[in-house]
């Protein structure tokens, strides 16, 4: 993936009008970011399987599912059934991350590894090897809530990941999640992120489609 993809996160949508909100952006992007929170790994609870399955019936976007939960391996088949296309789990949450990546891939999905801002990048070195996974999600806020401010050190972490992936010849895409807005997006794109998650910057706006277009334009200009 060398082009910029914006993945709007429904965490900041109006859940009472969820499909209306999703339809307002669906012609502007190819991905939809789905945040699953369990109240254990993160101090918040969001959406889960029935909501994803329900959206799937009405939406053709690529479901980029972000599992912020302990024991993710227990639920992978269920997320596949619900309609996920990509599944990213937190490296801190699995005893056998390589086995979990294999499981996700064997079920035909792309597998991603997410890293918490407080976890040293060294922890994901094994997943930056060529072919080790499909996506590296660099969290740029502490996971759990939408609408937080971008943590400045994240840009450097993205550059670091980019450098190692390139050196290893890995084609894994770098995703970034948290605090993305029209001021922060240029730097994350320039540092090498390509699948860029944005929640409040999109769904808290009156004109959500325009918000996606604005983000995409700034990111594209920054990598030209
Ligand atoms: C936070 C979630 C994010 C969240 C981002 O833990 O993983 O996907 O929706 O929200 P914003 O873009 O508002 O920071
Ligand atoms: Zn997320």
XYZ file of C-alpha atoms and ligand atoms in Angstrom:
239
model
C 0.000 0.000 0.000
C 1.713 3.162 -1.066
C -1.237 5.440 -1.348
C -2.876 7.156 1.592
C -5.966 5.448 2.957
C -8.126 7.126 5.585
C -9.913 4.715 7.914
C -12.662 6.585 9.791
C -13.169 5.166 13.297
C -16.823 4.779 14.218
C -15.980 5.186 17.903
C -16.859 8.867 17.534
C -19.985 8.281 15.433
C -23.514 8.750 16.740
C -24.396 5.133 17.490
C -28.066 5.990 17.381
C -27.608 6.910 13.730
C -24.691 4.651 12.952
C -25.507 3.682 9.362
C -26.403 7.256 8.522
C -22.985 8.356 9.776
C -21.173 5.532 7.934
C -23.031 6.274 4.710
C -21.995 9.900 4.952
C -18.332 8.906 4.479
C -18.518 5.666 2.507
C -17.906 7.220 -0.903
C -14.759 9.006 0.373
C -12.770 6.051 1.687
C -12.237 2.309 1.314
C -11.685 1.369 4.961
C -13.766 1.533 8.124
C -12.017 1.252 11.501
C -13.875 -0.714 14.171
C -12.671 -0.384 17.767
C -13.469 -3.286 20.042
C -12.796 -2.584 23.735
C -13.261 -5.095 26.529
C -12.973 -3.054 29.737
C -9.900 -5.106 30.734
C -7.052 -4.240 28.406
C -8.440 -0.723 28.172
C -10.593 1.111 30.730
C -13.576 1.412 28.397
C -16.149 -0.750 26.618
C -17.223 -0.044 23.051
C -18.783 -2.262 20.406
C -18.512 -5.957 19.660
C -19.626 -8.760 17.389
C -23.351 -8.040 16.881
C -22.702 -4.439 15.899
C -20.022 -5.422 13.385
C -22.269 -8.132 11.909
C -25.125 -5.650 11.586
C -23.024 -3.003 9.848
C -21.633 -5.681 7.510
C -25.116 -6.226 6.066
C -25.291 -2.641 4.871
C -21.707 -1.674 4.101
C -19.039 -2.788 1.607
C -16.050 -0.965 3.099
C -13.012 -2.947 4.236
C -13.491 -3.647 7.948
C -10.281 -2.822 9.784
C -10.968 -4.337 13.187
C -8.873 -3.115 16.094
C -9.080 -5.458 19.059
C -8.274 -3.761 22.345
C -8.945 -6.832 24.400
C -7.243 -9.569 26.369
C -7.231 -13.117 24.951
C -7.985 -12.030 21.387
C -7.294 -15.576 20.128
C -10.570 -16.781 21.656
C -12.702 -14.652 19.366
C -10.988 -14.601 15.978
C -13.413 -16.985 14.241
C -16.315 -14.916 15.587
C -14.887 -11.701 14.146
C -14.378 -13.417 10.811
C -18.023 -14.539 10.852
C -19.138 -11.038 11.785
C -17.426 -9.694 8.667
C -13.996 -8.378 9.612
C -11.496 -8.126 6.752
C -8.430 -7.191 8.759
C -7.790 -7.935 12.415
C -5.234 -6.090 14.502
C -4.508 -7.172 18.063
C -2.230 -5.674 20.715
C 1.102 -7.383 21.044
C 0.815 -6.984 24.827
C -2.373 -9.116 24.843
C -1.271 -12.383 23.308
C 0.975 -15.137 24.662
C 1.515 -16.438 21.137
C 1.355 -13.508 18.719
C 2.973 -15.428 15.855
C 0.428 -18.220 16.261
C -2.349 -15.656 16.316
C -1.124 -13.993 13.115
C -1.081 -17.407 11.445
C -4.585 -18.136 12.678
C -5.914 -14.838 11.299
C -4.185 -15.373 7.967
C -5.304 -18.992 7.696
C -8.860 -17.700 7.935
C -8.154 -15.481 4.924
C -7.759 -12.130 6.676
C -4.941 -9.639 6.934
C -3.265 -9.705 10.358
C -1.989 -6.668 12.203
C -0.005 -6.055 15.365
C -0.673 -2.931 17.434
C 1.744 -1.297 19.832
C 0.807 0.826 22.848
C 2.652 4.160 23.135
C 4.267 3.031 26.400
C 5.632 -0.208 24.917
C 9.150 -0.002 23.467
C 9.308 -0.509 19.696
C 11.851 -3.320 20.231
C 8.936 -5.446 21.400
C 7.601 -5.596 17.816
C 10.912 -6.171 16.027
C 9.997 -9.802 15.253
C 6.851 -8.610 13.439
C 8.837 -6.191 11.282
C 10.578 -9.089 9.567
C 9.664 -9.669 5.926
C 6.329 -11.495 5.686
C 5.766 -11.589 9.480
C 2.469 -9.691 9.398
C 0.372 -7.435 7.163
C -0.029 -4.326 9.285
C 1.706 -2.525 12.134
C -0.580 -0.217 14.086
C 1.349 2.465 15.922
C -0.925 3.864 18.606
C -0.479 7.605 18.932
C -2.663 7.917 22.045
C -3.124 5.538 24.980
C -5.854 3.239 23.698
C -9.331 3.412 25.170
C -10.924 6.692 24.165
C -11.528 8.845 21.124
C -10.774 12.535 21.044
C -7.396 12.478 22.819
C -4.374 14.557 21.796
C -1.693 13.108 19.566
C 1.401 12.013 21.528
C 4.314 13.819 19.918
C 6.829 10.979 20.200
C 4.637 8.897 17.878
C 6.029 10.428 14.696
C 9.492 9.245 15.598
C 8.135 5.782 16.385
C 6.504 5.626 12.942
C 9.789 6.642 11.264
C 11.607 3.999 13.274
C 9.134 1.290 12.196
C 9.266 2.523 8.570
C 13.046 2.305 8.527
C 13.143 -1.260 9.841
C 10.355 -2.476 7.547
C 12.210 -1.018 4.559
C 15.500 -2.507 5.657
C 13.846 -5.923 6.053
C 11.995 -5.688 2.746
C 8.665 -6.076 4.563
C 5.523 -4.956 2.775
C 3.514 -4.541 5.978
C 1.532 -1.312 5.999
C 1.938 1.171 8.834
C -1.283 2.309 10.393
C -1.547 5.088 12.971
C -4.398 5.611 15.389
C -5.178 8.430 17.781
C -5.242 12.216 17.701
C -5.140 12.512 13.927
C -6.395 15.845 12.616
C -5.515 18.360 9.915
C -2.511 19.509 11.957
C -1.022 16.086 12.789
C -1.708 14.105 9.633
C 1.033 15.578 7.428
C 3.824 14.422 9.719
C 2.511 10.887 10.203
C 2.131 10.438 6.458
C 5.592 11.870 5.794
C 6.990 9.492 8.429
C 5.543 6.533 6.537
C 2.021 5.811 7.791
C -0.399 4.860 5.014
C -3.536 3.559 6.721
C -4.501 6.529 8.834
C -7.284 6.217 11.396
C -9.361 9.242 12.316
C -12.348 9.216 14.663
C -13.396 12.522 16.146
C -11.867 14.565 13.318
C -14.353 12.892 10.968
C -17.445 11.944 12.923
C -17.685 14.987 15.183
C -17.826 17.265 12.121
C -20.978 18.479 10.486
C -19.635 17.629 7.014
C -17.981 14.241 7.571
C -17.239 13.557 3.917
C -15.414 16.866 3.625
C -13.392 16.033 6.750
C -12.177 12.805 5.092
C -11.321 14.673 1.879
C -9.388 17.336 3.812
C -7.340 14.763 5.727
C -6.570 12.785 2.583
C -5.511 15.849 0.648
C -3.103 17.053 3.339
C -1.594 13.575 3.738
C -1.169 13.144 -0.008
C 0.489 16.533 -0.366
C 2.937 15.680 2.401
C 4.241 12.571 0.584
C 4.534 14.109 -2.871
C -8.645 4.752 20.584
C -9.123 4.073 19.317
C -9.176 4.980 18.158
C -10.082 6.173 18.312
C -9.337 7.305 17.710
O -8.250 3.811 21.509
O -8.311 2.971 18.977
O -9.439 4.295 16.942
O -11.331 6.072 17.701
O -10.058 8.463 17.926
P -9.508 9.901 17.561
O -9.217 9.886 16.090
O -10.627 10.790 17.960
O -8.258 10.092 18.384
Zn -8.526 2.085 16.913
